[in-house]
Amino acid sequence: MISRTSRALLMAATLAGNLVGTGMATAADKVVYQLDWLPGGDKAPVYVGIQEGYFTDEDIEVSIASGRGSTDAVTKMATGQSDIGSADIGALMAARAQDDVPVSAVYALFTQAPHAFFTLADSDIETITDIEGKRVATSPFTSSNAFLPLVLKENDMPADAVTLTKSDPGALGPMLITGNTDAIIAWVTNVALFKSQAAEAGKDIRVLPWSEAGLELYSSSIVAADKFLEERPEVARRFLKAFAKAVAFTRDNPEKAGEHLHAMVPEVDPDVAAGQIRDTMELIFNDVTEKDGVGVFTPERIKKTWAYVSEANELPEDALDPETAVKRGFIPESK
């Protein structure tokens, strides 16, 4: 015989089941994630978060929007086309210094600068100073362009020390390998990609990171529309909780993460993606994050980053209080 209490519980469970069956159950929160560049190993965490179910566990449904550089990504978030995504914090700071851009940085991803010169291993460019007088190709969209004058200056070279050509990002590797340029500017997250392209031609790549020239700053970060943060702060916190899990999984399982990326973007080679992931992790997990914590922006490094950004973009240093570009309190763990 069923007691009155048992019957009440049974009725409640049946009602809940009926609601799910009729589509009346609570829907997941939808979040549009903005890429700042083409899908690759350095973008793997958001794909891992989807494939491993980390966002689903937080009751979030994530869709991914394509982007063409950090400025494009920030603009799309500012205009409400997306909620949260990746962009260079330098591009965000420069934008906020010149306009009232309603986008803020919430999670430090790259705590070291990713910019570098890439040359063929058999070239005569063995140090950064060897770049003087050479032909250099770069993408018109990369944030690296703004820092090139600083690298040249740090190494006692004039601003016109190189002959700079801007080209489609997909053409940079072939240009270098075929000798149509002496060097290219790219991120160290793409070492595996360019080495793979060079190996097909029987060649190898030499990488000269600009961090060795003194560029100590935050770079690629997770940024979000202020409207999203103000109207759905708990969704933002749950998103970053899941994203942080995805970053850790990506670090510990680069091959599996590469497969997850390939499953959603078939044109990405999973082995190349795994190599890119290993290159990328050095920018996320390093001495800075060991000291400050993963995802954390410290006031000191934020100030230093803005000093570089303002000089690179020829902006007055007092044009922005760099702390206003950051909103803390959304990451799951911070010191």
Tab-separated table of C-alpha atoms in Angstrom, residues 14-28:
chain	number	residue	atom	x	y	z
A	14	THR	CA	5.541	12.213	-12.867
A	15	LEU	CA	4.783	15.911	-13.338
A	16	ALA	CA	8.492	16.696	-13.719
A	17	GLY	CA	8.846	13.918	-16.278
A	18	ASN	CA	5.857	15.233	-18.215
A	19	LEU	CA	7.358	18.734	-18.269
A	20	VAL	CA	10.584	17.391	-19.735
A	21	GLY	CA	8.655	15.362	-22.283
A	22	THR	CA	6.620	18.364	-23.396
A	23	GLY	CA	9.684	20.639	-23.656
A	24	MET	CA	8.676	22.719	-20.616
A	25	ALA	CA	11.873	21.885	-18.694
A	26	THR	CA	14.306	24.747	-18.117
A	27	ALA	CA	16.362	25.366	-21.257
A	28	ALA	CA	20.143	25.648	-21.135
